[in-house]
């Protein structure tokens, strides 16, 4: 009779209990199911901790995308632990994954100079700044044109489009450019007004 009230996972857990427990009182069945769920919960936490240890940033993955994955796994690994307690661990993982980036010393500096409860937030901010700097440097490098004497002139539009793509991607991930639709642009002074 009790089986009729169970759905999906709960029914599966109930069916895997020993017959002696299934035939006992409702309280005994509930206690046995709680114990089984605790074992499953511990297994999923251990699995998430293992995923944290082996987590790697993929080629082309932005810092924002990586940190979402990192935070999700950390929440599964430590579901009952406040975020500021695991802040230092997440900061170390993010710093380690970006260690080969030029300028990554600023990430280590963020860990060293911040409180342990705020370490992840500071490293995250520094990593996002570093990513923007890398995108800007890439845009400038793409925008540099060689002299016509060499015969090879790069199109400045290519660098501009890559730069715009990087800016758009960052804005999309951070939702920075949420301006109201009814904004009125300010008038720019004409050339004549500037001279006067």
CSV table of C-alpha atoms in Angstrom, one decimal:
chain,number,residue,atom,x,y,z
A,1,UNK,CA,0.0,0.0,0.0
A,2,UNK,CA,2.8,2.4,0.9
A,3,UNK,CA,4.4,1.9,-2.6
A,4,UNK,CA,1.4,3.5,-4.3
A,5,UNK,CA,2.4,6.9,-2.8
A,6,UNK,CA,6.0,6.9,-4.0
A,7,UNK,CA,7.2,8.4,-7.3
A,8,UNK,CA,10.3,7.8,-9.4
A,9,UNK,CA,13.5,8.0,-7.3
A,10,UNK,CA,11.7,7.4,-4.0
A,11,UNK,CA,10.1,4.3,-5.4
A,12,UNK,CA,13.5,3.1,-6.6
A,13,UNK,CA,15.0,3.6,-3.2
A,14,UNK,CA,12.1,1.9,-1.5
A,15,UNK,CA,12.4,-1.1,-3.8
A,16,UNK,CA,16.1,-1.5,-3.0
A,17,UNK,CA,15.5,-1.7,0.7
A,18,UNK,CA,15.6,-5.1,2.3
A,19,UNK,CA,12.3,-7.0,2.5
A,20,UNK,CA,12.3,-6.9,6.3
A,21,UNK,CA,12.5,-3.1,6.2
A,22,UNK,CA,9.8,-2.7,3.5
A,23,UNK,CA,7.4,-4.9,5.5
A,24,UNK,CA,8.0,-3.0,8.8
A,25,UNK,CA,6.4,0.2,10.1
A,26,UNK,CA,6.2,3.4,8.2
A,27,UNK,CA,8.6,5.1,10.6
A,28,UNK,CA,11.2,2.3,10.0
A,29,UNK,CA,10.8,2.7,6.2
A,30,UNK,CA,11.2,6.5,6.4
A,31,UNK,CA,14.4,6.2,8.5
A,32,UNK,CA,15.9,3.6,6.1
A,33,UNK,CA,15.1,5.8,3.1
A,34,UNK,CA,16.7,8.8,4.8
A,35,UNK,CA,19.8,6.8,5.5
A,36,UNK,CA,19.9,5.7,1.9
A,37,UNK,CA,19.5,9.3,0.7
A,38,UNK,CA,22.3,10.4,3.0
A,39,UNK,CA,24.6,7.9,1.4
A,40,UNK,CA,23.6,9.1,-2.1
A,41,UNK,CA,24.1,12.7,-1.0
A,42,UNK,CA,27.6,11.9,0.3
A,43,UNK,CA,28.4,10.2,-3.0
A,44,UNK,CA,27.3,13.1,-5.1
A,45,UNK,CA,29.4,15.5,-2.9
A,46,UNK,CA,32.5,13.3,-3.2
A,47,UNK,CA,31.9,13.2,-7.0
A,48,UNK,CA,31.6,17.1,-7.1
A,49,UNK,CA,34.8,17.5,-5.0
A,50,UNK,CA,36.6,15.2,-7.5
A,51,UNK,CA,35.2,17.3,-10.4
A,52,UNK,CA,36.6,20.5,-8.6
A,53,UNK,CA,40.0,18.9,-8.5
A,54,UNK,CA,40.1,18.1,-12.2
A,55,UNK,CA,38.3,21.2,-13.5
A,56,UNK,CA,40.0,22.8,-16.4
A,57,UNK,CA,39.2,25.9,-18.4
A,58,UNK,CA,38.4,25.0,-22.1
A,59,UNK,CA,39.9,26.8,-25.1
A,60,UNK,CA,37.6,29.7,-26.0
A,61,UNK,CA,35.7,29.5,-22.7
A,62,UNK,CA,35.3,33.0,-21.1
A,63,UNK,CA,36.1,33.7,-17.5
A,64,UNK,CA,32.3,34.3,-16.9
A,65,UNK,CA,31.5,30.9,-18.4
A,66,UNK,CA,34.2,29.1,-16.4
A,67,UNK,CA,33.2,30.7,-13.1
A,68,UNK,CA,29.6,29.6,-13.6
A,69,UNK,CA,30.8,26.0,-14.0
A,70,UNK,CA,33.1,26.4,-11.0
A,71,UNK,CA,30.4,27.9,-8.8
A,72,UNK,CA,27.9,25.2,-9.7
A,73,UNK,CA,30.3,22.4,-8.9
A,74,UNK,CA,31.4,24.1,-5.7
A,75,UNK,CA,27.7,24.4,-4.6
A,76,UNK,CA,27.2,20.7,-5.2
A,77,UNK,CA,30.4,19.8,-3.4
A,78,UNK,CA,29.7,22.0,-0.4
A,79,UNK,CA,25.9,22.5,-0.3
A,80,UNK,CA,25.6,23.4,3.4
A,81,UNK,CA,28.7,25.5,3.6
A,82,UNK,CA,28.5,29.3,3.2
A,83,UNK,CA,30.1,30.6,0.1
A,84,UNK,CA,32.6,32.7,2.0
A,85,UNK,CA,34.0,29.6,3.6
A,86,UNK,CA,35.0,28.0,0.2
A,87,UNK,CA,36.0,31.4,-1.3
A,88,UNK,CA,39.7,30.7,-1.0
A,89,UNK,CA,39.4,27.3,-2.6
A,90,UNK,CA,37.5,28.7,-5.6
A,91,UNK,CA,39.9,31.6,-5.8
A,92,UNK,CA,42.8,29.2,-6.0
A,93,UNK,CA,41.2,27.1,-8.7
A,94,UNK,CA,40.4,30.2,-10.8
A,95,UNK,CA,43.9,31.6,-10.3
A,96,UNK,CA,45.5,28.2,-11.2
A,97,UNK,CA,43.5,27.9,-14.4
A,98,UNK,CA,44.6,31.4,-15.6
A,99,UNK,CA,48.2,31.1,-14.4
A,100,UNK,CA,49.6,30.9,-18.0
A,101,UNK,CA,47.9,34.2,-19.0
A,102,UNK,CA,50.2,37.2,-19.3
A,103,UNK,CA,49.6,39.5,-16.3
A,104,UNK,CA,48.2,36.7,-14.2
A,105,UNK,CA,50.3,37.9,-11.3
A,106,UNK,CA,47.4,40.3,-10.5
A,107,UNK,CA,45.3,37.2,-9.6
A,108,UNK,CA,47.8,36.0,-7.1
A,109,UNK,CA,48.0,39.6,-5.8
A,110,UNK,CA,44.2,39.6,-5.3
A,111,UNK,CA,44.4,36.4,-3.3
A,112,UNK,CA,47.3,37.8,-1.1
A,113,UNK,CA,45.7,41.2,-0.4
A,114,UNK,CA,42.1,40.2,0.2
A,115,UNK,CA,40.4,38.7,3.2
A,116,UNK,CA,40.0,34.9,2.9
A,117,UNK,CA,36.2,35.3,2.8
A,118,UNK,CA,36.4,37.8,-0.1
A,119,UNK,CA,39.3,36.1,-2.0
A,120,UNK,CA,37.1,34.6,-4.7
A,121,UNK,CA,35.2,37.8,-5.4
A,122,UNK,CA,38.5,39.7,-5.7
A,123,UNK,CA,40.1,37.1,-8.0
A,124,UNK,CA,37.0,37.0,-10.1
A,125,UNK,CA,37.0,40.8,-10.6
A,126,UNK,CA,40.8,40.7,-11.4
A,127,UNK,CA,40.2,37.8,-13.9
A,128,UNK,CA,37.5,39.7,-15.7
A,129,UNK,CA,39.7,42.8,-15.9
A,130,UNK,CA,42.5,40.6,-17.2
A,131,UNK,CA,40.3,39.0,-19.8
A,132,UNK,CA,39.1,42.5,-21.0
A,133,UNK,CA,42.8,43.6,-21.2
A,134,UNK,CA,43.7,40.5,-23.3
A,135,UNK,CA,40.8,41.2,-25.6
A,136,UNK,CA,41.8,44.8,-26.0
A,137,UNK,CA,45.4,43.9,-26.7
A,138,UNK,CA,44.3,41.4,-29.2
A,139,UNK,CA,42.2,44.1,-30.9
A,140,UNK,CA,45.1,46.5,-31.0
A,141,UNK,CA,47.4,43.8,-32.4
A,142,UNK,CA,44.9,43.0,-35.1
A,143,UNK,CA,44.4,46.7,-35.9
A,144,UNK,CA,48.1,47.5,-36.5
A,145,UNK,CA,48.7,48.0,-40.1
A,146,UNK,CA,52.1,47.6,-41.8
A,147,UNK,CA,53.4,50.3,-44.0
A,148,UNK,CA,52.4,50.3,-47.7
A,149,UNK,CA,56.2,50.0,-48.6
A,150,UNK,CA,56.2,46.4,-47.4
A,151,UNK,CA,53.2,45.7,-49.7
A,152,UNK,CA,51.1,44.1,-47.0
A,153,UNK,CA,48.4,46.2,-45.4
A,154,UNK,CA,46.0,44.7,-43.0
A,155,UNK,CA,42.5,45.9,-43.0
A,156,UNK,CA,41.7,48.0,-40.0
A,157,UNK,CA,38.1,46.8,-40.1
A,158,UNK,CA,39.2,43.3,-39.1
A,159,UNK,CA,40.7,44.5,-35.9
A,160,UNK,CA,37.7,46.7,-35.2
A,161,UNK,CA,35.2,43.8,-35.8
A,162,UNK,CA,37.2,41.5,-33.5
A,163,UNK,CA,37.3,44.2,-30.9
A,164,UNK,CA,33.5,44.8,-31.2
A,165,UNK,CA,32.9,41.0,-31.0
A,166,UNK,CA,35.0,40.9,-27.7
A,167,UNK,CA,33.1,43.9,-26.3
A,168,UNK,CA,29.7,42.4,-27.3
A,169,UNK,CA,30.6,39.0,-25.8
A,170,UNK,CA,31.7,40.6,-22.5
A,171,UNK,CA,28.7,42.9,-22.4
A,172,UNK,CA,26.4,39.9,-23.0
A,173,UNK,CA,28.0,37.9,-20.2
A,174,UNK,CA,28.0,40.7,-17.7
A,175,UNK,CA,24.7,42.5,-18.8
A,176,UNK,CA,26.5,45.8,-18.6
A,177,UNK,CA,24.7,47.7,-21.4
A,178,UNK,CA,21.2,47.7,-20.1
A,179,UNK,CA,20.2,51.2,-21.1
A,180,UNK,CA,16.5,52.3,-21.2
A,181,UNK,CA,15.0,52.5,-24.7
A,182,UNK,CA,13.7,56.1,-24.2
A,183,UNK,CA,17.1,57.7,-23.6
A,184,UNK,CA,17.7,61.0,-25.4
A,185,UNK,CA,21.2,61.4,-26.7
A,186,UNK,CA,23.1,64.5,-25.6
A,187,UNK,CA,23.9,67.0,-28.3
A,188,UNK,CA,27.5,67.1,-29.4
A,189,UNK,CA,28.9,70.6,-30.1
A,190,UNK,CA,29.5,71.3,-33.7
A,191,UNK,CA,33.0,72.1,-35.0
A,192,UNK,CA,32.1,75.7,-35.2
A,193,UNK,CA,31.1,75.8,-31.5
A,194,UNK,CA,34.4,74.0,-30.5
A,195,UNK,CA,36.5,76.7,-32.2
A,196,UNK,CA,34.7,79.5,-30.5
